[in-house]
mmCIF file of C-alpha atoms and ligand atoms in Angstrom:
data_model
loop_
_atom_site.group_PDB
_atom_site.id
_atom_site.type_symbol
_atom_site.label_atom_id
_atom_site.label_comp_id
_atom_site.label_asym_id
_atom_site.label_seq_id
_atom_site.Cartn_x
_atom_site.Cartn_y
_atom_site.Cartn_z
ATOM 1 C CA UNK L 14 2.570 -18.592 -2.135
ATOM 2 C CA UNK L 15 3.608 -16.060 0.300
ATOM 3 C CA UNK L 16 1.830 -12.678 0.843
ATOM 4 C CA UNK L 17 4.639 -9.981 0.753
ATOM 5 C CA UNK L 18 2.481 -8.280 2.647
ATOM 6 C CA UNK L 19 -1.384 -8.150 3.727
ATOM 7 C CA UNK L 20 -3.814 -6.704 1.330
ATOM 8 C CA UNK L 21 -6.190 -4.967 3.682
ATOM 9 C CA UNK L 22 -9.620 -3.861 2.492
ATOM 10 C CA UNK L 23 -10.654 -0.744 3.919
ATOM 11 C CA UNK L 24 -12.630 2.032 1.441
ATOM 12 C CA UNK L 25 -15.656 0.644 -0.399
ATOM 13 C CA UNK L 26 -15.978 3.787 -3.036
ATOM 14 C CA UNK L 27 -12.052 3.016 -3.651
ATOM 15 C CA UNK L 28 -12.592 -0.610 -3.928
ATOM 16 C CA UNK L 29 -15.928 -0.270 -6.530
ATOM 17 C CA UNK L 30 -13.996 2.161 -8.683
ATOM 18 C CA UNK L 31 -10.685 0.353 -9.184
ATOM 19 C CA UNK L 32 -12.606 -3.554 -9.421
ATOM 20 C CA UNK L 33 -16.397 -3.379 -8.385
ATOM 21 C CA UNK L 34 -16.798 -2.057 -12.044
ATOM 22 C CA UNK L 35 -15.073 -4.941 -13.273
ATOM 23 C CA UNK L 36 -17.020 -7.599 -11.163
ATOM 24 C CA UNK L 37 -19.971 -6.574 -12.058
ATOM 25 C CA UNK L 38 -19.754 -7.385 -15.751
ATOM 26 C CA UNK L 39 -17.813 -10.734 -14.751
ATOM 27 C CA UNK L 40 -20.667 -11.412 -12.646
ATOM 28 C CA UNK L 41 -23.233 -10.657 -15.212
ATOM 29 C CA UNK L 42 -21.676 -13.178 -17.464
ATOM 30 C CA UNK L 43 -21.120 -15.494 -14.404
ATOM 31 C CA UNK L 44 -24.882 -15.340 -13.877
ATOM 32 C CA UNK L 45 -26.194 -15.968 -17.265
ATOM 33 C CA UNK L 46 -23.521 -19.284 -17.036
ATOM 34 C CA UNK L 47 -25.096 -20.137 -13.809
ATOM 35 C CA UNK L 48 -28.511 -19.987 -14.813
ATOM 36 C CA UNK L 49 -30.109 -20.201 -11.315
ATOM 37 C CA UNK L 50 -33.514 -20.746 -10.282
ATOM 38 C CA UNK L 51 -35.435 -17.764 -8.833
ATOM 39 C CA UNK L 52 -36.510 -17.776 -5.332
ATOM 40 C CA UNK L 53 -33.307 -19.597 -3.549
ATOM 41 C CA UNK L 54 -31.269 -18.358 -0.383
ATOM 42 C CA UNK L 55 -27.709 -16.742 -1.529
ATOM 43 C CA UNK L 56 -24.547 -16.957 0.405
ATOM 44 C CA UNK L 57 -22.409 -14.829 -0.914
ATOM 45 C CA UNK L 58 -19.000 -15.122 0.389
ATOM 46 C CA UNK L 59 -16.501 -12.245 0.434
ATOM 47 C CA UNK L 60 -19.226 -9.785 -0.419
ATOM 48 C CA UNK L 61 -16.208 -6.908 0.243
ATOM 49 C CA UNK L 62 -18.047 -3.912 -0.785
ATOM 50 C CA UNK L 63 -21.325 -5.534 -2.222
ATOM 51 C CA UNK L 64 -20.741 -5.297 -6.016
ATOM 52 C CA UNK L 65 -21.477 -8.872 -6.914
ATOM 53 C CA UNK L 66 -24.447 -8.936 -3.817
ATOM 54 C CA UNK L 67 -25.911 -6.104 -5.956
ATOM 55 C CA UNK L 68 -26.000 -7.860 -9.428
ATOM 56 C CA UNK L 69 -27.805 -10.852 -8.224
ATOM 57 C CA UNK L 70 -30.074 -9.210 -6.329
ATOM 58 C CA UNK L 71 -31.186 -7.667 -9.943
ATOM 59 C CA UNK L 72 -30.750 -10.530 -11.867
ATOM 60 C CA UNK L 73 -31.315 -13.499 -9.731
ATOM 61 C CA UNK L 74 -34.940 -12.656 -8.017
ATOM 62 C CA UNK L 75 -33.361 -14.507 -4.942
ATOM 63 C CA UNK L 76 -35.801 -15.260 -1.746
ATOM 64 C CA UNK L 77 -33.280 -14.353 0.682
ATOM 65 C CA UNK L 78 -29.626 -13.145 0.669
ATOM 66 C CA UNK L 79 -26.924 -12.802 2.898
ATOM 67 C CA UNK L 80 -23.068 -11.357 2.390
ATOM 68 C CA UNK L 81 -20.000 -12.329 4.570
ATOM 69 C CA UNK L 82 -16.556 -10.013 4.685
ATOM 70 C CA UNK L 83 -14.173 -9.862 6.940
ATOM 71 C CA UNK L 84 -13.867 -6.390 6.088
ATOM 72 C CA UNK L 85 -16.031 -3.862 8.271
ATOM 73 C CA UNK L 86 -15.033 -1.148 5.494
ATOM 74 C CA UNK L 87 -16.376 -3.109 3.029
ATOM 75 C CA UNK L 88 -19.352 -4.284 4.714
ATOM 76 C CA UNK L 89 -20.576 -0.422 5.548
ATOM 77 C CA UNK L 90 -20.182 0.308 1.920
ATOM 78 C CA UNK L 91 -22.128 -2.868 0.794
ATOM 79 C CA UNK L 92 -25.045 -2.035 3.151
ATOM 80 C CA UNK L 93 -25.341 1.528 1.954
ATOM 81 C CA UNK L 94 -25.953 0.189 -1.532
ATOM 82 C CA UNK L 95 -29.373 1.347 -3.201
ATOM 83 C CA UNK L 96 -29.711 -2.284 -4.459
ATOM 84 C CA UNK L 97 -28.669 -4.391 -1.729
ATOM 85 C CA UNK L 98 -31.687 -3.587 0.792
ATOM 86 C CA UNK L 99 -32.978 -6.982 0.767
ATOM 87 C CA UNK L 100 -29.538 -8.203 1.662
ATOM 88 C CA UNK L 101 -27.823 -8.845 5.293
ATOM 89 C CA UNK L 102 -24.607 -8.296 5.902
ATOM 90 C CA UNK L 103 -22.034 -10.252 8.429
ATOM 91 C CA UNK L 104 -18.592 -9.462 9.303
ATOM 92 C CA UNK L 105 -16.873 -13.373 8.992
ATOM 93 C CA UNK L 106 -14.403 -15.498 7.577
ATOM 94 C CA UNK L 107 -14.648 -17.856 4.729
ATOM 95 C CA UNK L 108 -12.935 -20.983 6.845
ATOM 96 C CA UNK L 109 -15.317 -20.695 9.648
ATOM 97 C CA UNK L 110 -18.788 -19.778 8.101
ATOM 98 C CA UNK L 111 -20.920 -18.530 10.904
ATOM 99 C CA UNK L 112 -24.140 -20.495 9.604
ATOM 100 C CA UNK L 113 -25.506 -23.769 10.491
ATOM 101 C CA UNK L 114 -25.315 -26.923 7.935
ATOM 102 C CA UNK L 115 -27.747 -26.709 4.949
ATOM 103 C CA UNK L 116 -28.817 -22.699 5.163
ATOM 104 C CA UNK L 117 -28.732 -21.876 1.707
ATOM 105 C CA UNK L 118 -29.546 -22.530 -1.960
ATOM 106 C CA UNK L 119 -26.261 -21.464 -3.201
ATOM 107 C CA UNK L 120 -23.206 -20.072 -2.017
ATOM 108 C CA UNK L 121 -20.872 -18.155 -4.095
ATOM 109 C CA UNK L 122 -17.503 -16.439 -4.216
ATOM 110 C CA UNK L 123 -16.754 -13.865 -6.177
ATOM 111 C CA UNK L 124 -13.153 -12.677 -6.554
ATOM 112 C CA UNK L 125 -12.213 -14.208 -3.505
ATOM 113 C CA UNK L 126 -11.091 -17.716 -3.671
ATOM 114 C CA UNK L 127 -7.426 -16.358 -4.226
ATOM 115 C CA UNK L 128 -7.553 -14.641 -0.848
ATOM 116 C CA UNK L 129 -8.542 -17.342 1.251
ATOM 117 C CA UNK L 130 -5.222 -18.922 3.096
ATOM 118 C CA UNK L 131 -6.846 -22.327 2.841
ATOM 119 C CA UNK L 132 -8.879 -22.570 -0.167
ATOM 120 C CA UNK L 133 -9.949 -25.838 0.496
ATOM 121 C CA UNK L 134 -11.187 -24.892 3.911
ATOM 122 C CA UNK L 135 -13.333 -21.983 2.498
ATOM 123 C CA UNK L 136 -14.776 -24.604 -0.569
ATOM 124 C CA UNK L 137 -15.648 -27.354 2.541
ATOM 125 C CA UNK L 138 -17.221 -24.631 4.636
ATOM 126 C CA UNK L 139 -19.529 -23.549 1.346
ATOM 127 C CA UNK L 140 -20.314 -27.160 0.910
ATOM 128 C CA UNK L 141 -21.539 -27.407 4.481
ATOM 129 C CA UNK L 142 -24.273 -24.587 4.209
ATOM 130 C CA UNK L 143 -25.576 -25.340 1.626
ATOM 131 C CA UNK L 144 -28.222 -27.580 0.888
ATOM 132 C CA UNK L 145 -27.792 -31.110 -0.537
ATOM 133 C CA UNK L 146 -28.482 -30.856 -4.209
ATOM 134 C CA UNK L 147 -27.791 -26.476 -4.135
ATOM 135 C CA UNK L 148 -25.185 -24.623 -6.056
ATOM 136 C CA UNK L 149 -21.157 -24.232 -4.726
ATOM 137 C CA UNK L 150 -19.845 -21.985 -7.296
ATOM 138 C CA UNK L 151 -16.987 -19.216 -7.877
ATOM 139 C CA UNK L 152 -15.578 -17.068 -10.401
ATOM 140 C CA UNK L 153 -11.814 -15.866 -9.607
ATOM 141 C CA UNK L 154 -9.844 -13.860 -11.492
ATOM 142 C CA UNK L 155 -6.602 -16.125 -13.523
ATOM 143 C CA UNK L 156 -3.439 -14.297 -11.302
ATOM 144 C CA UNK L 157 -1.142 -16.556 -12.392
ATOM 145 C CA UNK L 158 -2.340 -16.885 -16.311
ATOM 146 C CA UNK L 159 -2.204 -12.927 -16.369
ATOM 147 C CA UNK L 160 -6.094 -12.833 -16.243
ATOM 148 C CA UNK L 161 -5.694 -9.903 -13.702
ATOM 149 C CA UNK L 162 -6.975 -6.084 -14.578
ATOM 150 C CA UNK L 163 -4.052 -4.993 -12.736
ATOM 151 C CA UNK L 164 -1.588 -7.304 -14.492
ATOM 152 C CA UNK L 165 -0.165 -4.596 -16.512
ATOM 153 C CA UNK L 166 0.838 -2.353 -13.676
ATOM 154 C CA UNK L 167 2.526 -5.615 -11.481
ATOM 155 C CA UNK L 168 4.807 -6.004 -14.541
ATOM 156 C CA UNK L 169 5.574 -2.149 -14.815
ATOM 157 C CA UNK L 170 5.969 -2.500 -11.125
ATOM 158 C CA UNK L 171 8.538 -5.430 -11.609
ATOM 159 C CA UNK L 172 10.035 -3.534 -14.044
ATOM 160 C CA UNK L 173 11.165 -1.317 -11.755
ATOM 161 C CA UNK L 174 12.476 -3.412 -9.296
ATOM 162 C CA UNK L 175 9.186 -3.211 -6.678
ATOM 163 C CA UNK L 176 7.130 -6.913 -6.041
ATOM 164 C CA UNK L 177 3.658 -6.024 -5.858
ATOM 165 C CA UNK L 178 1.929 -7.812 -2.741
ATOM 166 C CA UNK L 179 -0.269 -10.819 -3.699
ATOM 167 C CA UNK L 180 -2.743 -12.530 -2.527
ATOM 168 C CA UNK L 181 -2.040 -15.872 -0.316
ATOM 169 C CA UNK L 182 -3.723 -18.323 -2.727
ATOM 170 C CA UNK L 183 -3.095 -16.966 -6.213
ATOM 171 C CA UNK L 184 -2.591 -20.669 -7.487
ATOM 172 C CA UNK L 185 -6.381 -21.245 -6.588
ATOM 173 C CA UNK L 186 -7.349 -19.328 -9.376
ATOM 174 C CA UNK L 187 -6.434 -21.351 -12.092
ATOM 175 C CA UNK L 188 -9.002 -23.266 -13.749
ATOM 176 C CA UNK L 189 -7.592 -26.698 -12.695
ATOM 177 C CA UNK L 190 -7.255 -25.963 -9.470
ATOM 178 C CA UNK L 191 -10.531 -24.572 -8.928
ATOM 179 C CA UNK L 192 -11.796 -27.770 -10.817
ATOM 180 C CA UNK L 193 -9.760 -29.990 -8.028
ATOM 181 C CA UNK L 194 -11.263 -28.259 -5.074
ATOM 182 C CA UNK L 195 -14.174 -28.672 -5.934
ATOM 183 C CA UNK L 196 -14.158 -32.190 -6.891
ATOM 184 C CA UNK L 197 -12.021 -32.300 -3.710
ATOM 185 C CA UNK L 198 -14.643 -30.970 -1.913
ATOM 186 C CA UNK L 199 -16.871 -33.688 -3.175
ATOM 187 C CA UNK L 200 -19.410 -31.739 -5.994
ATOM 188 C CA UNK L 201 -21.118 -33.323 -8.505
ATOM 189 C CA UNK L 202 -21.739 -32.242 -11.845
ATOM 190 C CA UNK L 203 -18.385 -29.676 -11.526
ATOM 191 C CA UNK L 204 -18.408 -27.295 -15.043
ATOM 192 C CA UNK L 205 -15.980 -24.685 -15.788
ATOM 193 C CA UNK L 206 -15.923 -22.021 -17.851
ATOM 194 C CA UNK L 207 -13.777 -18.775 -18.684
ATOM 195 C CA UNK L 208 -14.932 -15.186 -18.813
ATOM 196 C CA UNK L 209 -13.037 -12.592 -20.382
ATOM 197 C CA UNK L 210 -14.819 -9.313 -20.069
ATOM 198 C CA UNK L 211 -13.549 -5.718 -21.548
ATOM 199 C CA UNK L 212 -13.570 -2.401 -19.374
ATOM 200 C CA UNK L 213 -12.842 1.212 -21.288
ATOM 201 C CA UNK L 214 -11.471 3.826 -19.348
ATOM 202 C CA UNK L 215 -12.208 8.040 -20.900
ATOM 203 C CA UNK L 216 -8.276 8.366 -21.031
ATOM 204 C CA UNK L 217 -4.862 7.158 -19.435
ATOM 205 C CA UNK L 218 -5.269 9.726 -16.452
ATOM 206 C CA UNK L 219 -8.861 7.909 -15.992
ATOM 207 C CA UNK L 220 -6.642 4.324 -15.855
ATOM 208 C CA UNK L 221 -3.681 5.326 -13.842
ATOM 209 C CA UNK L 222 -5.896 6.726 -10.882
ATOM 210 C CA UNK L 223 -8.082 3.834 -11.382
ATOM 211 C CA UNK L 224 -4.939 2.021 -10.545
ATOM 212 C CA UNK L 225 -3.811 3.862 -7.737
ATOM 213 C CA UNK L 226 -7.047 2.696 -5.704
ATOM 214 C CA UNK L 227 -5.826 -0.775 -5.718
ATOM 215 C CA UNK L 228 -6.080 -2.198 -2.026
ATOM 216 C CA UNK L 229 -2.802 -4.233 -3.000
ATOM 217 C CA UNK L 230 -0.501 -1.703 -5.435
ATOM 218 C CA UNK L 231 -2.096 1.533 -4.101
ATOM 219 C CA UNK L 232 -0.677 1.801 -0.924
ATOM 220 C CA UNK L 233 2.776 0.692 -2.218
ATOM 221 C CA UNK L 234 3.200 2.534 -5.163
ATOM 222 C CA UNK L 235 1.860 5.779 -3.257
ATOM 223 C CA UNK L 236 5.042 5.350 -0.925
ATOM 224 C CA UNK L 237 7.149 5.537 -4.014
ATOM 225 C CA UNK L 238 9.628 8.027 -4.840
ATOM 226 C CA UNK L 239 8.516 10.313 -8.048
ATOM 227 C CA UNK L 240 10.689 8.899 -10.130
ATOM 228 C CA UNK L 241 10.224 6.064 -9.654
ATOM 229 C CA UNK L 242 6.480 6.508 -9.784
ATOM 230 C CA UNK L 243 6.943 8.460 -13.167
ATOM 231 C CA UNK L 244 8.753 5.293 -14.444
ATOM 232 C CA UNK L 245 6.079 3.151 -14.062
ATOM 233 C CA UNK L 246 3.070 5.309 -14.874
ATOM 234 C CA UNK L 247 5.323 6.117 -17.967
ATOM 235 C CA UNK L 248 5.681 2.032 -18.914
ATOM 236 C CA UNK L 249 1.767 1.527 -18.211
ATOM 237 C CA UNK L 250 1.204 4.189 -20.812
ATOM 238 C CA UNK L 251 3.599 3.107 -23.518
ATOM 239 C CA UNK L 252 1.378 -0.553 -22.942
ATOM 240 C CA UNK L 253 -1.920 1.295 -23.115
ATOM 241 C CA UNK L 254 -2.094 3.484 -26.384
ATOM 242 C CA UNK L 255 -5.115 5.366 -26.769
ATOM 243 C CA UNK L 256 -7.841 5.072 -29.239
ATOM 244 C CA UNK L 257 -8.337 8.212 -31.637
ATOM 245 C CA UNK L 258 -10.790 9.368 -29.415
ATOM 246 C CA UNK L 259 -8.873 9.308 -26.196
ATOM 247 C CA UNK L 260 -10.392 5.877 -24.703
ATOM 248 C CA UNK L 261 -8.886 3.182 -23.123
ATOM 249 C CA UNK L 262 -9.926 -0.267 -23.375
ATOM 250 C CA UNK L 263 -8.595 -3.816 -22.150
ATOM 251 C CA UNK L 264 -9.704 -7.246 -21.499
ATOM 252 C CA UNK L 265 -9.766 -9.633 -18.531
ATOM 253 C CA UNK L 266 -9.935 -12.466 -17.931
ATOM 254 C CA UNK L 267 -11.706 -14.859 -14.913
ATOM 255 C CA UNK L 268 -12.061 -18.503 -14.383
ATOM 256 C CA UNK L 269 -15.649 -19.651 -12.826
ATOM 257 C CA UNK L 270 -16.446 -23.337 -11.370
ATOM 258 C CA UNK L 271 -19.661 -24.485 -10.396
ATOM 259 C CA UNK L 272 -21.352 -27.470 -8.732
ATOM 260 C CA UNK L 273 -23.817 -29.357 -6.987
ATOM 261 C CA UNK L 274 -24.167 -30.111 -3.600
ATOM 262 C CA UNK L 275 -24.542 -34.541 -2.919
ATOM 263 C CA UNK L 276 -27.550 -35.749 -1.382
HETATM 264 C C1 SAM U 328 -11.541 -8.699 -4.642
HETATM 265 S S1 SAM U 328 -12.619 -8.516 -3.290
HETATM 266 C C2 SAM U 328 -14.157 -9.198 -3.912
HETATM 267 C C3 SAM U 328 -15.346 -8.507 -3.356
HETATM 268 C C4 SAM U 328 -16.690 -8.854 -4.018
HETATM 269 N N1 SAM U 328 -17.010 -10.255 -3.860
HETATM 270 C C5 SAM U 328 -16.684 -8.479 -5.472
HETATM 271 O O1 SAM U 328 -17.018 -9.305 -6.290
HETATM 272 O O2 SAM U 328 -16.363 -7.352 -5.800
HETATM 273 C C6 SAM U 328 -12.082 -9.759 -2.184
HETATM 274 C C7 SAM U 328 -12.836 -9.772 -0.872
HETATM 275 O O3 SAM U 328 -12.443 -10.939 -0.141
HETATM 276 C C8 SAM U 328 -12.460 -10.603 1.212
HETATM 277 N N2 SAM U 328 -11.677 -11.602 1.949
HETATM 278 C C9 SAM U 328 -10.344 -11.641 2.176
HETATM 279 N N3 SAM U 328 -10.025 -12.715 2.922
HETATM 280 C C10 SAM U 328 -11.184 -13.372 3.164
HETATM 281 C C11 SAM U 328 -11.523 -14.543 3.901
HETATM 282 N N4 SAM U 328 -10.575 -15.264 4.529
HETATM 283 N N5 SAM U 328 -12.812 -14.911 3.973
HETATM 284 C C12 SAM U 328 -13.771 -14.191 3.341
HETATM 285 N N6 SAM U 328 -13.508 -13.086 2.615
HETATM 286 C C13 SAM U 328 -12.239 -12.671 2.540
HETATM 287 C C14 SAM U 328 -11.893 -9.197 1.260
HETATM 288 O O4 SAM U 328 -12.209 -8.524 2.465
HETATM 289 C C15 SAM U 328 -12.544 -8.585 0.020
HETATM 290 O O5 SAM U 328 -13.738 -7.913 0.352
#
């Protein structure tokens, strides 16, 4: 698919509010599937602002760790974390993985697959750092299945006539597909599993500026007239009634793939 128009990555407080929250309890989950050894070297691509880096850093008692973003934004943000001190960052791309052949333990991406113009590419370039017999694995959010927080405000969006920008490879994220690339890619042992994780916001003035931090929606719907802004805050609210107590809450849903390196 097309991007309508680049999604650029640029504030890491922004970007932890409006989906750092949410990938760290995917990631939590992700982990406990993943069940990896303590002690290995981490590649984590796509670290963007450092949220995942973070949680296995205090799950995963890893030996060494390093992030890649192309995002220098996101990469200041993920080095100023309290819990990512034992990490290094690099500015990089996923298709050209500055590292030589058999680096690492295990190499993850974590809400990133779907941004990667050639996911294949990205999954081959994982493969090659990585050890024979270490970890290739991935958790991605279902875009096209409707697994997306932001799901809700696309359609209100559509609703309204505006097409929210999307990522270049939202068809990666399905659960086949991520199965196919990485039996493409030439894993063994490929598992899949799906996460669906729940996030509860204090009210609807708590979700809707949430929402407006979006890298993708943000920028668009801030360029809005009011009206037409009203309109679709005014449709995310009638989908989003609150509970007696004010509260917000929705599920999510992700698809992770995992598997092991030949040799
Ligand atoms: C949704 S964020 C995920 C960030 C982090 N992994 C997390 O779990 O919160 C997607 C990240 O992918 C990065 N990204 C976009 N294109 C990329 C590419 N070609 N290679 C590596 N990372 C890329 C973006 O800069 C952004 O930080």
């Amino acid at each position: 698919m097309t991007m309508t128009q680049p999604i650029v990555f640029v504030d890491g407080a922004a970007y932890e509010s409006f989906m750092g929250v949410w990938s760290r309890k995917v990631g939590d989950t992700f982990i406990d599937w993943l069940a990896p050894a303590a002690g290995q070297r981490w590649l984590d691509v796509g670290c963007g602002n450092g949220a995942f880096t973070e949680t296995l850093i205090e799950r995963c008692a890893p030996a060494a760790v390093t992030g890649i973003d192309p995002s220098a934004g996101q990469l200041d943000f993920a080095r100023k974390r309290a819990g990512t001190a034992k990490a290094k960052f690099d500015q990089g791309d996923a298709m050209a993985l500055p590292y030589a052949d058999h680096s690492f333990d295990i190499a993850v991406m974590a809400l990133v697959i779907f941004f990667v113009p050639e996911p294949a590419r990205g999954v081959a370039e994982m493969v090659r750092v990585v050890r024979p017999g270490g970890t290739v694995a991935a958790y991605a959010w279902d875009m096209l299945g409707g697994g997306f927080p932001a799901a809700p405000l696309q359609e209100q969006m559509r609703a309204v006539g505006i097409e929210p920008p999307v990522t270049p490879s939202v068809d990666a994220s399905r659960m086949e597909a991520m199965r196919a690339l990485w039996q493409g890619a030439g894993l063994l042992d490929v598992r899949t599993r799906e996460i669906i994780v729940q996030r509860t916001f204090t009210d609807f003035e708590d979700l809707w500026t949430t929402s407006l931090k979006s890298p993708a929606a943000g920028p668009k719907l801030r360029d809005q007239p009011d009206a037409r802004l009203a309109a679709i805050r005014q449709g995310l609210a009638r989908r989003f009634p609150p509970a007696a107590d004010g509260r917000i809450t929705y599920s999510s849903r992700a698809n992770a793939v995992s598997g092991r390196v030949p040799g």
